[in-house]
PDB file of C-alpha atoms in Angstrom:
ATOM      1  CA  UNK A   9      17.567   3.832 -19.456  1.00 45.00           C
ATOM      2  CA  UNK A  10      16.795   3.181 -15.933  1.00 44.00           C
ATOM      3  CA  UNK A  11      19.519   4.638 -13.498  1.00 50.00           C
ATOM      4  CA  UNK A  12      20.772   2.692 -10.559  1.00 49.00           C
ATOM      5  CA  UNK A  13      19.376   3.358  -6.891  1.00 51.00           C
ATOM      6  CA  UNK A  14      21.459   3.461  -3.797  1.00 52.00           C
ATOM      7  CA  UNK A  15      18.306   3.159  -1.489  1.00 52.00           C
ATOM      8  CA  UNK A  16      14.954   1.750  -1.219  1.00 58.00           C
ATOM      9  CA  UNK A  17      11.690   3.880  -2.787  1.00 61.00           C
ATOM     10  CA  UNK A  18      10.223   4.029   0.436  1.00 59.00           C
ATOM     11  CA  UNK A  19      13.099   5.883   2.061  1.00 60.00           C
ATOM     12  CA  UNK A  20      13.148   8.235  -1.137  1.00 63.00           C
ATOM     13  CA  UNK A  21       9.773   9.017  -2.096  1.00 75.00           C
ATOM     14  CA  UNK A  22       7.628   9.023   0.854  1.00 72.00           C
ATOM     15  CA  UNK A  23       7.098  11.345   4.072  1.00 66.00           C
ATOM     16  CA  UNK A  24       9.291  11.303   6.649  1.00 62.00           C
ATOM     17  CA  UNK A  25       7.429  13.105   8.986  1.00 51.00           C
ATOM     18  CA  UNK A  26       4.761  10.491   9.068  1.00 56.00           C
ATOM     19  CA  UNK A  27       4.843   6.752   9.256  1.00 66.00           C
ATOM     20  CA  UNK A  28       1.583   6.005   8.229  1.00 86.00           C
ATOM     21  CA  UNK A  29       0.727   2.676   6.094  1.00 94.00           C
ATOM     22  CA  UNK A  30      -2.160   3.016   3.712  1.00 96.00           C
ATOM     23  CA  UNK A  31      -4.536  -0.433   2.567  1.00 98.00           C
ATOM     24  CA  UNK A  32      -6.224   0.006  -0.423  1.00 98.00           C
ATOM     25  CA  UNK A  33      -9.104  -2.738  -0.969  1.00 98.00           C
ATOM     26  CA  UNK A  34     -10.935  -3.638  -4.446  1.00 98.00           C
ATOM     27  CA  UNK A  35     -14.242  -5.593  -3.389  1.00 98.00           C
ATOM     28  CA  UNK A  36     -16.038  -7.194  -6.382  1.00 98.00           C
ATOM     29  CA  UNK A  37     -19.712  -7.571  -5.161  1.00 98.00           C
ATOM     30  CA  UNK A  38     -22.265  -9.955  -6.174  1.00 98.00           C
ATOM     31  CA  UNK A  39     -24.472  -7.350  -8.377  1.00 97.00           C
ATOM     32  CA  UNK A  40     -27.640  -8.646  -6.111  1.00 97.00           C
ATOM     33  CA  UNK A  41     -25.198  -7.704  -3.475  1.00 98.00           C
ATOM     34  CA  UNK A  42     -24.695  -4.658  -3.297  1.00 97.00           C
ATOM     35  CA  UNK A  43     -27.094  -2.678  -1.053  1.00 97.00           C
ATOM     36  CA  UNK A  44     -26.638  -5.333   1.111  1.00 98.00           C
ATOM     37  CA  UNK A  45     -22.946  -4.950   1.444  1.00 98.00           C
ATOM     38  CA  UNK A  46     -23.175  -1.230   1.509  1.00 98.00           C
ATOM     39  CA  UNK A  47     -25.629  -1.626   4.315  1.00 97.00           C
ATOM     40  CA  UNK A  48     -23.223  -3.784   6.306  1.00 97.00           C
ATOM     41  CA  UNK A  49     -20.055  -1.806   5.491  1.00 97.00           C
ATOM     42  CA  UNK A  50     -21.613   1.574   6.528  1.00 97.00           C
ATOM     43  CA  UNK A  51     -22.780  -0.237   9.952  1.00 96.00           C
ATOM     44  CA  UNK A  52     -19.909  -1.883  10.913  1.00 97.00           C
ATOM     45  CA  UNK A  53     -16.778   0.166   9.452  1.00 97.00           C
ATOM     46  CA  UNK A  54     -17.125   3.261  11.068  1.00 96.00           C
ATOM     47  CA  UNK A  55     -17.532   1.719  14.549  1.00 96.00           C
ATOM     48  CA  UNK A  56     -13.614   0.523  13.876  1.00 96.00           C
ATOM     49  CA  UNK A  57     -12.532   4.157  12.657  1.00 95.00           C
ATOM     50  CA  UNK A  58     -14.590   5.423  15.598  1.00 95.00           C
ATOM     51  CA  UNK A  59     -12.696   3.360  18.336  1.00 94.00           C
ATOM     52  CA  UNK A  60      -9.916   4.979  19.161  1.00 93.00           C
ATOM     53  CA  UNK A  61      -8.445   0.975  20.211  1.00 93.00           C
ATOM     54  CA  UNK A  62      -7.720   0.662  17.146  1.00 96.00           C
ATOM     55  CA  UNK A  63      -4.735   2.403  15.486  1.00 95.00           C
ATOM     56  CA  UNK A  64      -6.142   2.918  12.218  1.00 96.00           C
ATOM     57  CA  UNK A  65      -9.146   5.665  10.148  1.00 96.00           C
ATOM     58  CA  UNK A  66     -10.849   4.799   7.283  1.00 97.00           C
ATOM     59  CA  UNK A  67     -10.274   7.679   4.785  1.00 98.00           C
ATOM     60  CA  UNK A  68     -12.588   6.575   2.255  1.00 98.00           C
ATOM     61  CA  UNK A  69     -14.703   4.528   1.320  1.00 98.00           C
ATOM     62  CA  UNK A  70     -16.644   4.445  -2.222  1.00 98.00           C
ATOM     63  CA  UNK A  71     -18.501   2.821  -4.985  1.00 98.00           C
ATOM     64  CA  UNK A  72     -16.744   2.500  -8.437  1.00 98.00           C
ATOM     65  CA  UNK A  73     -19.821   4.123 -10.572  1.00 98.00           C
ATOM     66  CA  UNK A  74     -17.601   4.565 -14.281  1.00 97.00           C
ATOM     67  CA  UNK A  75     -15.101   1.887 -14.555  1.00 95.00           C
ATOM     68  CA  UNK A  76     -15.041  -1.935 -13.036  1.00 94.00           C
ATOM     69  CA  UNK A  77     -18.646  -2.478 -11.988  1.00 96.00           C
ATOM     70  CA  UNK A  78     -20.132  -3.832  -8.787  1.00 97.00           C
ATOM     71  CA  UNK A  79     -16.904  -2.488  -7.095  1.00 98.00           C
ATOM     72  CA  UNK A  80     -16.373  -1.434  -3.439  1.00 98.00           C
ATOM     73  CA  UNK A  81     -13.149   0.632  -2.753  1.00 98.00           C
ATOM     74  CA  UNK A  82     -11.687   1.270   0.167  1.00 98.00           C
ATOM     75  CA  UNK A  83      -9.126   3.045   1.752  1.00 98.00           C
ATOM     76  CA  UNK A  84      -7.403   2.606   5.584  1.00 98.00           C
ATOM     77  CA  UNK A  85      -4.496   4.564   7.604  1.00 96.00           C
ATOM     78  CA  UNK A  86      -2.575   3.063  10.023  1.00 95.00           C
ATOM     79  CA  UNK A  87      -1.138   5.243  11.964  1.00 89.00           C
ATOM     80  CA  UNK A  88       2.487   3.874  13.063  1.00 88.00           C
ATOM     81  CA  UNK A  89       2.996   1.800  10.121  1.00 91.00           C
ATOM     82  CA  UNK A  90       3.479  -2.202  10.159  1.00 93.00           C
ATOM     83  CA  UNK A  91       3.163  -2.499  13.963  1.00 93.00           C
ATOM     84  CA  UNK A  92      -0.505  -0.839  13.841  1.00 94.00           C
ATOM     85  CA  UNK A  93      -1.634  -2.851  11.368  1.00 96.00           C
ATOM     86  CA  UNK A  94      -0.556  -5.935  12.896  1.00 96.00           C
ATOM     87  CA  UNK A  95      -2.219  -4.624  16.179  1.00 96.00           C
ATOM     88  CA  UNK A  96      -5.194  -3.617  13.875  1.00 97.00           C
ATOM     89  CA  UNK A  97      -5.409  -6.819  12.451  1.00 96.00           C
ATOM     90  CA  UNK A  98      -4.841  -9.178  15.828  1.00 96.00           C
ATOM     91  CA  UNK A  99      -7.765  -7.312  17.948  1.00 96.00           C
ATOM     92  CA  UNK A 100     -10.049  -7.497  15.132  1.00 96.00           C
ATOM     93  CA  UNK A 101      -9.713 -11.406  14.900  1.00 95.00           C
ATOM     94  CA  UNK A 102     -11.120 -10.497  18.767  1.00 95.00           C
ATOM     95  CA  UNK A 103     -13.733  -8.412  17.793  1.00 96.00           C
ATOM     96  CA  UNK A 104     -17.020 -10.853  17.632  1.00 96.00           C
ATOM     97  CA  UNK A 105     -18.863  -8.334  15.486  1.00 96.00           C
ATOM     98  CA  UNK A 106     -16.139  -7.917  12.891  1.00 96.00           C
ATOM     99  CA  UNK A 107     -16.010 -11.498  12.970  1.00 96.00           C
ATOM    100  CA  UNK A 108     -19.635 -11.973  11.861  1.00 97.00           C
ATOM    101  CA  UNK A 109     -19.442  -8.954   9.486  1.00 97.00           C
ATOM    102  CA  UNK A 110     -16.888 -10.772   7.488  1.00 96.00           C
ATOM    103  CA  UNK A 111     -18.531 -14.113   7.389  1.00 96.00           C
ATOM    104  CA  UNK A 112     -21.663 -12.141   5.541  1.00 97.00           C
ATOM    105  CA  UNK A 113     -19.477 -10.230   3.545  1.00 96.00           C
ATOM    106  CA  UNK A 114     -17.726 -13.299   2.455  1.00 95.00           C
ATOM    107  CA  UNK A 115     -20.666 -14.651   0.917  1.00 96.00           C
ATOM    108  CA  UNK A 116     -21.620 -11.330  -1.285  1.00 98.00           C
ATOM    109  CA  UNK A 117     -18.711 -11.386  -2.555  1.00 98.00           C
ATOM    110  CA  UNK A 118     -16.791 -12.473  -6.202  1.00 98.00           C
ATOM    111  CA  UNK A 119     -13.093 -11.466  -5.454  1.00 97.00           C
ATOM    112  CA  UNK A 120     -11.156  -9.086  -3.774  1.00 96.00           C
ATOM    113  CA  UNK A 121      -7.701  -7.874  -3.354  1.00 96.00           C
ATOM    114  CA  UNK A 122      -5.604  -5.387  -1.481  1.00 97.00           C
ATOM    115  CA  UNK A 123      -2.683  -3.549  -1.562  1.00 97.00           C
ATOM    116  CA  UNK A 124      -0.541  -1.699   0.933  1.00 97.00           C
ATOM    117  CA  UNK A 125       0.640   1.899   0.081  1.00 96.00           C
ATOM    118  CA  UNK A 126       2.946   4.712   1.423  1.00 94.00           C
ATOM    119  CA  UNK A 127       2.204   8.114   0.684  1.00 93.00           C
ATOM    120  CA  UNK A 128       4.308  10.388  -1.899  1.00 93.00           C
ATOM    121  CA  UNK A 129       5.866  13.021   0.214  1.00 89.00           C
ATOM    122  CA  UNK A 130       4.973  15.676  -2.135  1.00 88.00           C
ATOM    123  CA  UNK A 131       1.139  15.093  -2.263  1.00 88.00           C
ATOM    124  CA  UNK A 132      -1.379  16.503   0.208  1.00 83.00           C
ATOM    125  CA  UNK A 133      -2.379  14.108   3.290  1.00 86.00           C
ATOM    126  CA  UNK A 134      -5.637  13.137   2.277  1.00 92.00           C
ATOM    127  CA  UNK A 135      -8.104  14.564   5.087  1.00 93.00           C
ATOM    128  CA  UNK A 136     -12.129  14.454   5.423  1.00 95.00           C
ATOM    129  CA  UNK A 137     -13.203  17.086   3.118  1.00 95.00           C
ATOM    130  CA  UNK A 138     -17.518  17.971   2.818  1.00 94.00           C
ATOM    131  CA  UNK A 139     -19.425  17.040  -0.532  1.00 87.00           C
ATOM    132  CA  UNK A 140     -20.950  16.231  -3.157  1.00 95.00           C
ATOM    133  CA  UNK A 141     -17.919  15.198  -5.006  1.00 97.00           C
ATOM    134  CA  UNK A 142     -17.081  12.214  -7.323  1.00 98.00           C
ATOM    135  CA  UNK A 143     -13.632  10.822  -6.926  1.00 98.00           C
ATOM    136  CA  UNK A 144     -11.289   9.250  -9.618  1.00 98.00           C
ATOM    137  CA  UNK A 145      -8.791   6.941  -8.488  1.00 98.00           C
ATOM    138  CA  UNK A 146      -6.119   6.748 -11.214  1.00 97.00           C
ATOM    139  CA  UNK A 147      -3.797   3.614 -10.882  1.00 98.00           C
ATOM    140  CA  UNK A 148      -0.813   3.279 -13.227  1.00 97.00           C
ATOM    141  CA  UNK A 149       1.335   0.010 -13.362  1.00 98.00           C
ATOM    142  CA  UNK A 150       4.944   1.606 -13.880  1.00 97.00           C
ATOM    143  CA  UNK A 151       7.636  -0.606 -15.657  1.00 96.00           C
ATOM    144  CA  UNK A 152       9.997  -2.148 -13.243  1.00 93.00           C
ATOM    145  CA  UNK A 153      12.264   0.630 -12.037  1.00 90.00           C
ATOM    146  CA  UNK A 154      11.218   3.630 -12.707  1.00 93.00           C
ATOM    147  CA  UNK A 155       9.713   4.821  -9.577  1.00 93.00           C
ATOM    148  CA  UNK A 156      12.139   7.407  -8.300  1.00 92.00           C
ATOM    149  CA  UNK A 157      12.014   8.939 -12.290  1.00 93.00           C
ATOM    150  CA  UNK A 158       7.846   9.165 -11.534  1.00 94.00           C
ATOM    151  CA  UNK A 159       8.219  11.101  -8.176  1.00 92.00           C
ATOM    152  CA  UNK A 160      10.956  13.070  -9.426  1.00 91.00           C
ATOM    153  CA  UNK A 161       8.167  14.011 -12.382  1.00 92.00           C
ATOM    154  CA  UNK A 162       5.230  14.651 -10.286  1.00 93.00           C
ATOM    155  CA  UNK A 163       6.975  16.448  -7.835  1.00 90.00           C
ATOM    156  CA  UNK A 164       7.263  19.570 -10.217  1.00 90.00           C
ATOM    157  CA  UNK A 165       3.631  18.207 -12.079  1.00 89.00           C
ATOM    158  CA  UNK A 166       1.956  18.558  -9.026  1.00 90.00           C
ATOM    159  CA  UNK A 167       1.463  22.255  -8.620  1.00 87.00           C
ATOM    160  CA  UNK A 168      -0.030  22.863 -12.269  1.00 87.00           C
ATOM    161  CA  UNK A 169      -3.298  20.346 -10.318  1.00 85.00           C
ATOM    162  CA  UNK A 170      -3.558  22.171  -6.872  1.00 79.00           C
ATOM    163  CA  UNK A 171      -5.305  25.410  -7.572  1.00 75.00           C
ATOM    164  CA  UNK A 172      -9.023  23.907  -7.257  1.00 74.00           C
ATOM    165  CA  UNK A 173      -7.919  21.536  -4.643  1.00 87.00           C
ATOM    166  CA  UNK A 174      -9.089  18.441  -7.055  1.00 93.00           C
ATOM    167  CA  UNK A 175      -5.754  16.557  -5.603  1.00 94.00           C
ATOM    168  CA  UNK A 176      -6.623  14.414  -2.611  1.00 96.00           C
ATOM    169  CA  UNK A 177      -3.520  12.104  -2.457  1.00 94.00           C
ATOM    170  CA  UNK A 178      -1.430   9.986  -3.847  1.00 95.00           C
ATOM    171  CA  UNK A 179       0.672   6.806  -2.918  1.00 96.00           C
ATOM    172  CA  UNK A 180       2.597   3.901  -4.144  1.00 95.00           C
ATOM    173  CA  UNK A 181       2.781   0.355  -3.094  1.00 95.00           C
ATOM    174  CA  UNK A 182       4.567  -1.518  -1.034  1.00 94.00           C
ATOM    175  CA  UNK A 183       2.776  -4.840  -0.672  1.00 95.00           C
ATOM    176  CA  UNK A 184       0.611  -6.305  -3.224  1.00 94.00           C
ATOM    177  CA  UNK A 185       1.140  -5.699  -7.077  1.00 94.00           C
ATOM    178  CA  UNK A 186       3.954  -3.860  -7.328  1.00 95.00           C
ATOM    179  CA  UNK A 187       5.207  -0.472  -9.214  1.00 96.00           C
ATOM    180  CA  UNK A 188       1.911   0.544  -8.609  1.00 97.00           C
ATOM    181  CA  UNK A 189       1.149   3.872  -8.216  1.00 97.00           C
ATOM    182  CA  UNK A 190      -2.392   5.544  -7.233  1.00 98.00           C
ATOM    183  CA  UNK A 191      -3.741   9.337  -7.731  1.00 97.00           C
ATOM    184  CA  UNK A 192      -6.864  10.295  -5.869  1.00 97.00           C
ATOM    185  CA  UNK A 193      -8.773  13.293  -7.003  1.00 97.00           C
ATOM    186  CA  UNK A 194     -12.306  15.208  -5.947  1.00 97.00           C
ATOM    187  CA  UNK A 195     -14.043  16.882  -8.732  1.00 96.00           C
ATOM    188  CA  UNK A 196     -17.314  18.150  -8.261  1.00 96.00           C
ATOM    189  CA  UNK A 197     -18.997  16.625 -11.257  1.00 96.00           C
ATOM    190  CA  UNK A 198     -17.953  14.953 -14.507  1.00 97.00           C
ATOM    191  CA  UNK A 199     -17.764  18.174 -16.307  1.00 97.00           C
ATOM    192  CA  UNK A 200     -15.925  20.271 -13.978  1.00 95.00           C
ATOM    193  CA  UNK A 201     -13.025  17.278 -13.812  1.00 95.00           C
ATOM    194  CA  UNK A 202     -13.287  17.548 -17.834  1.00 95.00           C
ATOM    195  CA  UNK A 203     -12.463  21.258 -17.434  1.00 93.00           C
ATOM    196  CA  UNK A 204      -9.494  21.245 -14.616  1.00 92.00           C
ATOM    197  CA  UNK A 205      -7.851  18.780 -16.469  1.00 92.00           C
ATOM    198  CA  UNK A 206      -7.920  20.915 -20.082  1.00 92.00           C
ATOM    199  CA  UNK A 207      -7.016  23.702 -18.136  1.00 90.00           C
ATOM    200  CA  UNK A 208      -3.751  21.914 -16.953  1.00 89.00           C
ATOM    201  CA  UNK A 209      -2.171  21.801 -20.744  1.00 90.00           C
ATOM    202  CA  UNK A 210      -2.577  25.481 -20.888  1.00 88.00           C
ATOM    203  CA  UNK A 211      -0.227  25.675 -18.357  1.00 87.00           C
ATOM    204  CA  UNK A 212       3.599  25.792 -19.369  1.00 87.00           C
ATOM    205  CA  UNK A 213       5.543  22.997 -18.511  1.00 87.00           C
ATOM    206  CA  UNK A 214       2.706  20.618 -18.083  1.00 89.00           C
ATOM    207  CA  UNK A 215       2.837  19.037 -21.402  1.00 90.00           C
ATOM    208  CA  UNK A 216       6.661  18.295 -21.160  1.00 90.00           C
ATOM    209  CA  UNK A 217       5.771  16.651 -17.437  1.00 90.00           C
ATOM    210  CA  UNK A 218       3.476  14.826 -19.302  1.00 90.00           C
ATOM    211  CA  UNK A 219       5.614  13.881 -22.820  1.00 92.00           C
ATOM    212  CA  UNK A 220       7.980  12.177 -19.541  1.00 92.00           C
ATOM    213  CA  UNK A 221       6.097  10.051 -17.666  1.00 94.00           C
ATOM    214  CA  UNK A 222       4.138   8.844 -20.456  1.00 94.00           C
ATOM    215  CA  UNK A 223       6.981   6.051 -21.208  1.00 94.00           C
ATOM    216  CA  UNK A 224       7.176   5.124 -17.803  1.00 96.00           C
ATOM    217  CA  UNK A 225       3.829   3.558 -17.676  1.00 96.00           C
ATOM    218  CA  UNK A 226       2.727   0.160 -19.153  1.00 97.00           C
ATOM    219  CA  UNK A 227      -0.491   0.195 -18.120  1.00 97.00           C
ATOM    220  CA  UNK A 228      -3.441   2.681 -16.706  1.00 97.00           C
ATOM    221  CA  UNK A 229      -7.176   2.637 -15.163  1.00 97.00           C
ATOM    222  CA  UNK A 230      -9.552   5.255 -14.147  1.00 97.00           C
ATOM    223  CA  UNK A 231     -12.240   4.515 -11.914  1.00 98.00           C
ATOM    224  CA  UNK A 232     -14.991   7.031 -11.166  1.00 98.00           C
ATOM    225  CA  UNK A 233     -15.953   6.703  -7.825  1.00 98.00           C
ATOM    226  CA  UNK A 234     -19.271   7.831  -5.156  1.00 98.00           C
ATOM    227  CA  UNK A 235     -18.651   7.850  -1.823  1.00 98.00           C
ATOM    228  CA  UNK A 236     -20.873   5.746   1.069  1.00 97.00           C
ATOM    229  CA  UNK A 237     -22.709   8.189   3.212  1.00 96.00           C
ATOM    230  CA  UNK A 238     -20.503   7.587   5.810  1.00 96.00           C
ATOM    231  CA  UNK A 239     -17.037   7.602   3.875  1.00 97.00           C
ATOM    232  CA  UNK A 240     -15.127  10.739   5.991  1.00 97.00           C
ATOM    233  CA  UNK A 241     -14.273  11.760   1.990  1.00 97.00           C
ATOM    234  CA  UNK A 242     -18.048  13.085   0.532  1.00 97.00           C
TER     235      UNK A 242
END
């Protein structure tokens, strides 16, 4: 049973403090590709975070290692919502190297999609943080209406995953496929994510957080994911 709503998500769920926009981009590369694209990307992308014309940080940037292969993931704040990234998106049409940089992109290249997010207001602002880590970006495809029952769930499920600061952030879209919903963690190794998670269902209340949401979702992923050297997440 899916209760009616008397607003939108994005005035219930996310932070009202803020009004940042996130992009999320899924880059399926050419397997011969690859380095070459990571070379590019890790010349020309940081230049654009670096610029302070342009209203917008990259906040990660990674290679999916377990999960789809040949992947490139990336993540972008725009900082003032819709407006920056149109302003983003117009002076970077502008932008002769950008320009050229997507032209050889285009050709390593098999698909690619994005999505636009807002934050959940009850997650952590994802900030620069030192490394090694891995990353796992957890998407879920909800059913149709039952976003305000997810945050109302992970509001409280939250704080069982915050002691070893694993939680990096987590959003839902806007734009793009919809009822999405994406959790970004840091783990320092395969192992130690294996043994924060166990340690979560010894925690009371977890499991019934869990026994909840579980039949809100009709579909998951996990992606295992290794940052670029110059990703501001390591």
């Amino acid at each position: 049973k899916v209760d009616p709503r008397k607003d939108a998500h994005s005035n219930l769920l996310a932070k009202k403090e803020t009004s940042s926009l996130y992009k999320l981009q899924f880059h399926n590369v050419k397997p011969e590709c690859l380095e070459a694209y990571n070379k590019i990307c890790q010349e020309v992308l940081p230049k654009i975070h670096e610029d302070k014309h342009y209203p917008c940080t990259l906040v990660g940037t990674w290679n999916t290692w377990y999960g789809e292969q040949d992947q490139a993931v990336h993540l972008w704040r725009y900082e003032g919502g819709y407006p920056a990234l149109t302003e983003v998106m117009s002076k970077l049409r502008e932008n002769r190297e950008f320009v050229e940089f997507r032209k050889a992109r285009s050709n390593m290249l098999l698909s690619r999609k994005n999505q636009l997010l807002l934050e959940f207001s009850f997650w952590n602002e994802p900030v620069p943080r030192s490394g090694p880590n891995i990353y796992e970006l957890r998407s879920y495809q909800l059913r149709p209406g039952t976003m305000i029952e997810w945050g109302n769930y992970w509001a409280r499920a939250i704080r069982f995953r915050q002691d070893g600061s694993e939680a990096v952030g987590g959003f839902f879209s806007q734009i793009g496929q919809l009822y999405m919903v994406h959790h970004l963690w840091a783990y320092k190794d395969l192992q130690t994510r294996e043994d924060i998670r166990n340690a979560a269902w010894h925690k009371h209340g977890w499991e019934e957080l869990v026994y909840y949401t579980v039949p809100l979702i009709q579909e998951m992923e996990s992606r295992i994911m290794i940052p670029l050297k110059t990703s501001p997440l390591q």
